[in-house]
Coordinates of C-alpha atoms in Angstrom, one line a residue:
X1 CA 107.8 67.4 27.3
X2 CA 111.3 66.7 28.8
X3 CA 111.7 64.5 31.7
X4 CA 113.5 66.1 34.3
X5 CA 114.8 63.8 37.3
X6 CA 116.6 65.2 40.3
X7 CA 119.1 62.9 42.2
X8 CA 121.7 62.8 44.3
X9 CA 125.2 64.1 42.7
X10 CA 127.6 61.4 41.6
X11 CA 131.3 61.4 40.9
X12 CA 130.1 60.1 37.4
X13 CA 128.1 64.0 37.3
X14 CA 130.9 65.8 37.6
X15 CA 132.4 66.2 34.1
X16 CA 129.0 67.4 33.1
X17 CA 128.5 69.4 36.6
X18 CA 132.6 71.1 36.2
X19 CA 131.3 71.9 32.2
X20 CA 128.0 73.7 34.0
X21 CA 130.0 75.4 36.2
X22 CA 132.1 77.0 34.1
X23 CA 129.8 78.3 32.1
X24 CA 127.9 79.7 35.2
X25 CA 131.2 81.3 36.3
X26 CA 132.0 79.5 39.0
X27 CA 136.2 79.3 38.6
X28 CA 137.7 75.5 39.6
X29 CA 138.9 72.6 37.0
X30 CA 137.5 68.8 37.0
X31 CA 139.8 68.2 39.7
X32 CA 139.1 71.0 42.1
X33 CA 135.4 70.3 41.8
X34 CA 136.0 66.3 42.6
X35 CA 138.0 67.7 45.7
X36 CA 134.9 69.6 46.8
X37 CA 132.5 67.1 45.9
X38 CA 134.7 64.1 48.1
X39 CA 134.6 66.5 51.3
X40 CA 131.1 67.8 51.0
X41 CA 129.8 64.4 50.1
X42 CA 130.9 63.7 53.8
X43 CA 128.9 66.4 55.6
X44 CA 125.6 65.1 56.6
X45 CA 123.8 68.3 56.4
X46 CA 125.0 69.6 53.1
X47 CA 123.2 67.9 50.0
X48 CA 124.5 67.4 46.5
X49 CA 121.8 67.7 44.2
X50 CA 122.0 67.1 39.9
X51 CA 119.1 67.9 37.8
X52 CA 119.1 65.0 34.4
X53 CA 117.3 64.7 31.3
X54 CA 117.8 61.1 31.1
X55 CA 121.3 60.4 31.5
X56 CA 122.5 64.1 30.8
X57 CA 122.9 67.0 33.7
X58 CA 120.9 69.8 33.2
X59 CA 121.8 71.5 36.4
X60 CA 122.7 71.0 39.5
X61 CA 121.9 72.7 43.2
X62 CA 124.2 72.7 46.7
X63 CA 121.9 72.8 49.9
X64 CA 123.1 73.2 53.5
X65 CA 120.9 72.5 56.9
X66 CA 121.4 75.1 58.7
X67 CA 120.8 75.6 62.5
X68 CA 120.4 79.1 64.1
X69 CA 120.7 80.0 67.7
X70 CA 118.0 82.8 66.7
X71 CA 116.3 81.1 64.2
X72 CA 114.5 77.3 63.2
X73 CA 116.1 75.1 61.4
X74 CA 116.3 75.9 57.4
X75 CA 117.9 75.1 54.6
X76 CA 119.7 77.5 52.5
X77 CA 121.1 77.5 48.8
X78 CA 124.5 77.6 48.7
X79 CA 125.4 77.5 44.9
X80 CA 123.2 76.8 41.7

């Protein structure tokens, strides 16, 4: 059985998070995706998330907290 363990996205992920990307077809180089990461890693309700097997990212998730006039509070996938 693999060990999967989901924390908090580092600047250290993001070779292996750009690689994953990629291949997912999200367009963007290392350094567009550092860019991101720096300015979203400043919003408090957007969460970086990276799925490892030990030290190696199997996947990562981008959640956002999002507050509706209409609606309760919820979170919502923005990218996977």
């Amino acid at each position: 059985l693999m060990n999967l363990i989901v924390n908090p996205m580092e600047l250290k992920d993001l070779e292996s998070v750009t690689r994953l990307s990629v291949e997912l077809g999200y367009p963007g180089s290392r350094t567009e995706f550092q860019e991101r990461f720096e300015e979203i890693s400043k919003l408090s309700h957007h969460v970086l998330l990276v799925v490892k097997d030990t030290e190696e990212v199997r996947g990562w998730i981008h959640l956002e907290i999002v507050t509706d006039f209409i609606e309760a509070k919820k979170v919502e996938i923005k990218a996977l």
